[in-house]
mmCIF file of C-alpha atoms in Angstrom:
data_model
loop_
_atom_site.group_PDB
_atom_site.id
_atom_site.type_symbol
_atom_site.label_atom_id
_atom_site.label_comp_id
_atom_site.label_asym_id
_atom_site.label_seq_id
_atom_site.Cartn_x
_atom_site.Cartn_y
_atom_site.Cartn_z
ATOM 1 C CA ASP A 282 20.839 -76.897 4.208
ATOM 2 C CA ALA A 283 22.616 -76.296 7.751
ATOM 3 C CA GLU A 284 21.378 -73.268 9.349
ATOM 4 C CA ILE A 285 21.816 -71.008 12.620
ATOM 5 C CA THR A 286 18.703 -69.435 13.987
ATOM 6 C CA GLN A 287 17.929 -67.342 16.281
ATOM 7 C CA SER A 288 14.262 -66.527 18.512
ATOM 8 C CA PRO A 289 12.909 -64.868 19.357
ATOM 9 C CA ARG A 290 13.476 -62.088 16.878
ATOM 10 C CA HIS A 291 12.668 -59.522 18.682
ATOM 11 C CA LYS A 292 11.216 -59.162 22.988
ATOM 12 C CA ILE A 293 10.264 -55.695 24.970
ATOM 13 C CA THR A 294 10.662 -56.965 28.441
ATOM 14 C CA GLU A 295 11.028 -55.026 31.886
ATOM 15 C CA THR A 296 13.791 -54.463 34.260
ATOM 16 C CA GLY A 297 14.688 -57.081 36.810
ATOM 17 C CA ARG A 298 12.726 -59.484 34.216
ATOM 18 C CA GLN A 299 15.010 -63.253 33.557
ATOM 19 C CA VAL A 300 14.890 -63.296 29.687
ATOM 20 C CA THR A 301 15.906 -66.047 27.542
ATOM 21 C CA LEU A 302 17.676 -65.813 23.925
ATOM 22 C CA ALA A 303 17.660 -68.732 22.136
ATOM 23 C CA CYS A 304 20.547 -69.845 19.619
ATOM 24 C CA HIS A 305 19.986 -73.438 17.258
ATOM 25 C CA GLN A 306 22.706 -74.397 14.579
ATOM 26 C CA THR A 307 22.344 -77.601 12.334
ATOM 27 C CA TRP A 308 26.043 -77.721 11.627
ATOM 28 C CA ASN A 309 27.441 -79.583 14.215
ATOM 29 C CA HIS A 310 29.727 -76.493 15.137
ATOM 30 C CA ASN A 311 31.853 -77.442 18.068
ATOM 31 C CA ASN A 312 32.054 -73.199 18.837
ATOM 32 C CA MET A 313 29.278 -71.006 19.370
ATOM 33 C CA PHE A 314 29.208 -67.690 20.576
ATOM 34 C CA TRP A 315 27.464 -64.766 21.723
ATOM 35 C CA TYR A 316 27.571 -60.997 20.661
ATOM 36 C CA ARG A 317 25.413 -58.157 21.172
ATOM 37 C CA GLN A 318 25.596 -54.688 19.183
ATOM 38 C CA ASP A 319 25.263 -51.358 20.134
ATOM 39 C CA LEU A 320 26.175 -48.284 17.987
ATOM 40 C CA GLY A 321 29.900 -47.537 18.220
ATOM 41 C CA HIS A 322 30.940 -50.117 19.843
ATOM 42 C CA GLY A 323 30.818 -52.871 17.072
ATOM 43 C CA LEU A 324 29.895 -56.197 17.849
ATOM 44 C CA ARG A 325 31.537 -57.399 22.120
ATOM 45 C CA LEU A 326 32.059 -61.014 22.843
ATOM 46 C CA ILE A 327 29.701 -62.093 25.820
ATOM 47 C CA HIS A 328 30.467 -65.590 26.310
ATOM 48 C CA TYR A 329 31.164 -68.618 24.044
ATOM 49 C CA SER A 330 31.731 -71.999 23.693
ATOM 50 C CA TYR A 331 33.867 -74.759 22.549
ATOM 51 C CA GLY A 332 32.103 -77.624 22.748
ATOM 52 C CA VAL A 333 29.025 -79.436 25.215
ATOM 53 C CA GLN A 334 29.588 -78.313 29.103
ATOM 54 C CA ASP A 335 32.609 -75.851 28.287
ATOM 55 C CA THR A 336 32.074 -72.101 28.753
ATOM 56 C CA ASN A 337 33.829 -69.203 29.021
ATOM 57 C CA LYS A 338 33.095 -65.198 29.428
ATOM 58 C CA GLY A 339 33.648 -63.197 26.932
ATOM 59 C CA GLU A 340 34.305 -59.183 27.163
ATOM 60 C CA VAL A 341 31.303 -57.851 28.557
ATOM 61 C CA SER A 342 29.975 -60.743 29.906
ATOM 62 C CA ASP A 343 28.078 -59.441 33.589
ATOM 63 C CA GLY A 344 24.644 -59.891 34.066
ATOM 64 C CA TYR A 345 24.612 -62.594 31.569
ATOM 65 C CA SER A 346 24.963 -66.531 31.440
ATOM 66 C CA VAL A 347 25.473 -69.678 29.519
ATOM 67 C CA SER A 348 24.772 -73.268 29.746
ATOM 68 C CA ARG A 349 25.852 -75.738 26.713
ATOM 69 C CA SER A 350 24.124 -79.462 27.300
ATOM 70 C CA ASN A 351 24.514 -80.356 23.214
ATOM 71 C CA THR A 352 26.287 -79.084 20.380
ATOM 72 C CA GLU A 353 23.754 -77.848 19.066
ATOM 73 C CA ASP A 354 22.403 -75.191 21.261
ATOM 74 C CA LEU A 355 23.870 -72.072 22.975
ATOM 75 C CA PRO A 356 21.024 -70.494 25.490
ATOM 76 C CA LEU A 357 21.821 -67.001 26.692
ATOM 77 C CA THR A 358 20.247 -65.906 30.250
ATOM 78 C CA LEU A 359 19.633 -61.836 30.903
ATOM 79 C CA GLU A 360 19.176 -62.888 35.048
ATOM 80 C CA SER A 361 17.928 -59.679 35.839
ATOM 81 C CA ALA A 362 17.362 -57.434 32.914
ATOM 82 C CA ALA A 363 19.064 -53.505 32.982
ATOM 83 C CA SER A 364 18.153 -51.051 30.267
ATOM 84 C CA SER A 365 21.485 -50.926 29.588
ATOM 85 C CA GLN A 366 20.718 -54.986 28.153
ATOM 86 C CA THR A 367 18.909 -52.948 25.164
ATOM 87 C CA SER A 368 20.592 -54.267 22.631
ATOM 88 C CA VAL A 369 21.101 -56.572 19.298
ATOM 89 C CA TYR A 370 21.798 -59.475 20.012
ATOM 90 C CA PHE A 371 23.780 -62.193 17.650
ATOM 91 C CA CYS A 372 25.307 -66.217 17.620
ATOM 92 C CA ALA A 373 27.702 -66.997 15.777
ATOM 93 C CA SER A 374 28.852 -70.799 15.706
ATOM 94 C CA SER A 375 32.144 -71.789 13.924
ATOM 95 C CA GLY A 376 34.400 -75.212 13.883
ATOM 96 C CA ARG A 377 34.610 -76.337 9.932
ATOM 97 C CA ALA A 378 37.276 -78.024 9.505
ATOM 98 C CA GLY A 379 39.943 -76.167 8.046
ATOM 99 C CA SER A 380 38.477 -72.800 8.808
ATOM 100 C CA HIS A 381 37.376 -70.590 11.404
ATOM 101 C CA GLU A 382 34.769 -68.441 9.901
ATOM 102 C CA GLN A 383 31.901 -67.485 11.951
ATOM 103 C CA TYR A 384 28.641 -67.876 10.648
ATOM 104 C CA PHE A 385 26.134 -65.528 12.330
ATOM 105 C CA GLY A 386 22.498 -66.306 13.183
ATOM 106 C CA PRO A 387 19.900 -63.401 12.214
ATOM 107 C CA GLY A 388 20.210 -61.697 15.548
ATOM 108 C CA THR A 389 17.343 -61.074 18.188
ATOM 109 C CA ARG A 390 16.882 -57.020 18.650
ATOM 110 C CA LEU A 391 15.861 -56.906 22.625
ATOM 111 C CA THR A 392 14.420 -53.832 24.799
ATOM 112 C CA VAL A 393 14.394 -53.788 28.098
ATOM 113 C CA THR A 394 11.802 -50.711 29.542
ATOM 114 C CA GLN B 250 42.617 -54.786 23.055
ATOM 115 C CA GLN B 251 40.127 -54.210 20.425
ATOM 116 C CA PRO B 252 41.346 -53.304 17.353
ATOM 117 C CA VAL B 253 41.544 -49.855 15.443
ATOM 118 C CA GLN B 254 39.328 -49.349 12.523
ATOM 119 C CA SER B 255 39.695 -46.864 9.785
ATOM 120 C CA PRO B 256 38.496 -44.563 8.597
ATOM 121 C CA GLN B 257 35.355 -44.568 10.484
ATOM 122 C CA ALA B 258 32.948 -43.782 7.364
ATOM 123 C CA VAL B 259 33.646 -43.678 3.396
ATOM 124 C CA ILE B 260 31.763 -42.506 0.920
ATOM 125 C CA LEU B 261 32.559 -43.070 -2.521
ATOM 126 C CA ARG B 262 31.001 -42.552 -6.204
ATOM 127 C CA GLU B 263 30.814 -46.528 -8.193
ATOM 128 C CA GLY B 264 33.831 -47.521 -9.397
ATOM 129 C CA GLU B 265 35.938 -45.787 -7.191
ATOM 130 C CA ASP B 266 38.516 -47.496 -4.259
ATOM 131 C CA ALA B 267 38.406 -47.759 -1.558
ATOM 132 C CA VAL B 268 41.064 -48.992 1.687
ATOM 133 C CA ILE B 269 39.950 -49.876 5.171
ATOM 134 C CA ASN B 270 42.487 -50.621 8.047
ATOM 135 C CA CYS B 271 42.450 -52.589 11.309
ATOM 136 C CA SER B 272 45.478 -52.075 13.391
ATOM 137 C CA SER B 273 46.101 -54.040 16.776
ATOM 138 C CA SER B 274 47.994 -53.720 19.625
ATOM 139 C CA LYS B 275 48.272 -57.576 20.050
ATOM 140 C CA ALA B 276 50.386 -60.060 18.342
ATOM 141 C CA LEU B 277 47.744 -61.943 15.850
ATOM 142 C CA TYR B 278 47.100 -65.271 14.726
ATOM 143 C CA SER B 279 44.829 -64.312 12.288
ATOM 144 C CA VAL B 280 41.868 -61.337 11.067
ATOM 145 C CA HIS B 281 38.669 -62.115 9.507
ATOM 146 C CA TRP B 282 36.677 -59.180 7.673
ATOM 147 C CA TYR B 283 33.004 -59.214 7.553
ATOM 148 C CA ARG B 284 30.209 -56.931 5.844
ATOM 149 C CA GLN B 285 27.176 -56.523 7.697
ATOM 150 C CA LYS B 286 23.795 -54.828 5.557
ATOM 151 C CA HIS B 287 21.619 -52.726 7.634
ATOM 152 C CA GLY B 288 19.407 -54.979 9.409
ATOM 153 C CA GLU B 289 20.891 -57.849 8.766
ATOM 154 C CA ALA B 290 24.043 -60.361 10.064
ATOM 155 C CA PRO B 291 27.170 -59.912 9.547
ATOM 156 C CA VAL B 292 28.871 -61.945 6.618
ATOM 157 C CA PHE B 293 31.974 -63.769 6.416
ATOM 158 C CA LEU B 294 34.390 -62.027 3.362
ATOM 159 C CA MET B 295 37.451 -63.755 3.804
ATOM 160 C CA ILE B 296 40.365 -64.622 6.782
ATOM 161 C CA LEU B 297 43.749 -63.749 6.459
ATOM 162 C CA LEU B 298 46.267 -66.319 8.637
ATOM 163 C CA LYS B 299 50.181 -65.015 9.564
ATOM 164 C CA GLY B 300 52.159 -65.267 7.122
ATOM 165 C CA GLY B 301 50.946 -62.143 4.994
ATOM 166 C CA GLU B 302 49.308 -63.845 2.254
ATOM 167 C CA GLN B 303 46.683 -61.648 0.655
ATOM 168 C CA LYS B 304 43.038 -63.472 0.222
ATOM 169 C CA GLY B 305 40.636 -62.368 -2.345
ATOM 170 C CA HIS B 306 37.124 -62.389 -3.206
ATOM 171 C CA GLU B 307 35.731 -60.541 -6.487
ATOM 172 C CA LYS B 308 36.945 -57.371 -6.167
ATOM 173 C CA ILE B 309 37.317 -57.892 -2.826
ATOM 174 C CA SER B 310 41.270 -58.483 -1.483
ATOM 175 C CA ALA B 311 43.515 -58.619 1.478
ATOM 176 C CA SER B 312 46.793 -58.203 3.472
ATOM 177 C CA PHE B 313 47.687 -58.752 7.042
ATOM 178 C CA ASN B 314 51.259 -57.237 8.010
ATOM 179 C CA GLU B 315 52.071 -59.487 10.939
ATOM 180 C CA LYS B 316 55.359 -57.582 11.717
ATOM 181 C CA LYS B 317 52.677 -54.426 12.171
ATOM 182 C CA GLN B 318 49.475 -56.374 13.016
ATOM 183 C CA GLN B 319 47.416 -54.331 10.531
ATOM 184 C CA SER B 320 45.198 -55.723 7.689
ATOM 185 C CA SER B 321 43.846 -53.742 5.171
ATOM 186 C CA LEU B 322 41.050 -54.365 3.134
ATOM 187 C CA TYR B 323 40.657 -52.951 -0.538
ATOM 188 C CA LEU B 324 37.743 -52.684 -2.439
ATOM 189 C CA THR B 325 38.641 -52.616 -5.937
ATOM 190 C CA ALA B 326 35.827 -50.356 -8.537
ATOM 191 C CA SER B 327 32.886 -50.409 -6.236
ATOM 192 C CA GLN B 328 30.070 -51.105 -6.671
ATOM 193 C CA LEU B 329 26.605 -50.440 -5.076
ATOM 194 C CA SER B 330 26.653 -53.596 -3.807
ATOM 195 C CA TYR B 331 29.120 -52.898 -1.697
ATOM 196 C CA SER B 332 27.764 -50.555 0.528
ATOM 197 C CA GLY B 333 27.238 -51.459 4.408
ATOM 198 C CA THR B 334 29.574 -51.833 7.600
ATOM 199 C CA TYR B 335 33.079 -53.562 7.346
ATOM 200 C CA PHE B 336 34.001 -55.468 10.266
ATOM 201 C CA CYS B 337 37.598 -56.316 11.194
ATOM 202 C CA GLY B 338 37.521 -59.418 13.469
ATOM 203 C CA THR B 339 41.157 -60.774 15.017
ATOM 204 C CA ALA B 340 42.439 -64.055 16.806
ATOM 205 C CA LEU B 341 44.846 -63.314 19.222
ATOM 206 C CA ILE B 342 47.686 -66.092 19.562
ATOM 207 C CA SER B 343 47.163 -65.852 23.332
ATOM 208 C CA GLY B 344 43.683 -65.827 23.132
ATOM 209 C CA GLY B 345 43.115 -68.978 21.242
ATOM 210 C CA TYR B 346 42.570 -69.773 16.868
ATOM 211 C CA ASN B 347 38.692 -69.162 17.284
ATOM 212 C CA LYS B 348 37.692 -66.413 19.535
ATOM 213 C CA LEU B 349 37.305 -62.824 18.011
ATOM 214 C CA ILE B 350 37.484 -59.206 19.093
ATOM 215 C CA PHE B 351 36.040 -57.165 16.316
ATOM 216 C CA GLY B 352 36.972 -53.485 15.834
ATOM 217 C CA ALA B 353 33.940 -50.984 16.037
ATOM 218 C CA GLY B 354 33.353 -50.797 11.991
ATOM 219 C CA THR B 355 33.344 -48.892 9.034
ATOM 220 C CA ARG B 356 30.725 -47.527 7.331
ATOM 221 C CA LEU B 357 30.521 -47.473 3.598
ATOM 222 C CA ALA B 358 28.372 -45.695 1.466
ATOM 223 C CA VAL B 359 28.603 -46.257 -2.342
ATOM 224 C CA HIS B 360 26.498 -43.995 -4.235
ATOM 225 C CA PRO B 361 26.181 -43.905 -8.466
#
């Protein structure tokens, strides 16, 4: 069955370190998205991509970067982790013909100490 | 730009009804509704496109008033399994059809 996976599921890192969160989908979807979820804020869009080599900034992109070298993967990199980036991160994809519904991965809980 | 959801929280007894509202200040192409259970990923419930068409999902239905840029989610005869946080996600006409901006969520608790 097609799916979307994220790794790691839990990560603890130190302030200033570079961290990369992986997202992999097997639906062959063109559109992929990264969100962070914090209490009281819902889901906030970090970066998104509409296809290979395409990346765009979302609402809260400062301190984050993405790259899209193939259809299946959209890794999210925190260049220099800060305590304010402690959050739950969700990856999602969409692109099924005739539908814009987004399928979410299981999430990565990141703690920056 | 974030849509406003109301109420922030709802407590129901099994079998009771509830309405969750989502309001945007921007012109919308579509409204998505998702439900998230504690510790899990959001799950898609339904999408409403311009035109005010009402969609249904079991005993959960929704409407979209494009003149007011508002959507409402109707939960009828609630079940214990309906508990969770409900999010509306809005796609702006100016922002592209695939990018969603989510509201802060409405927490729903259904008790026996």
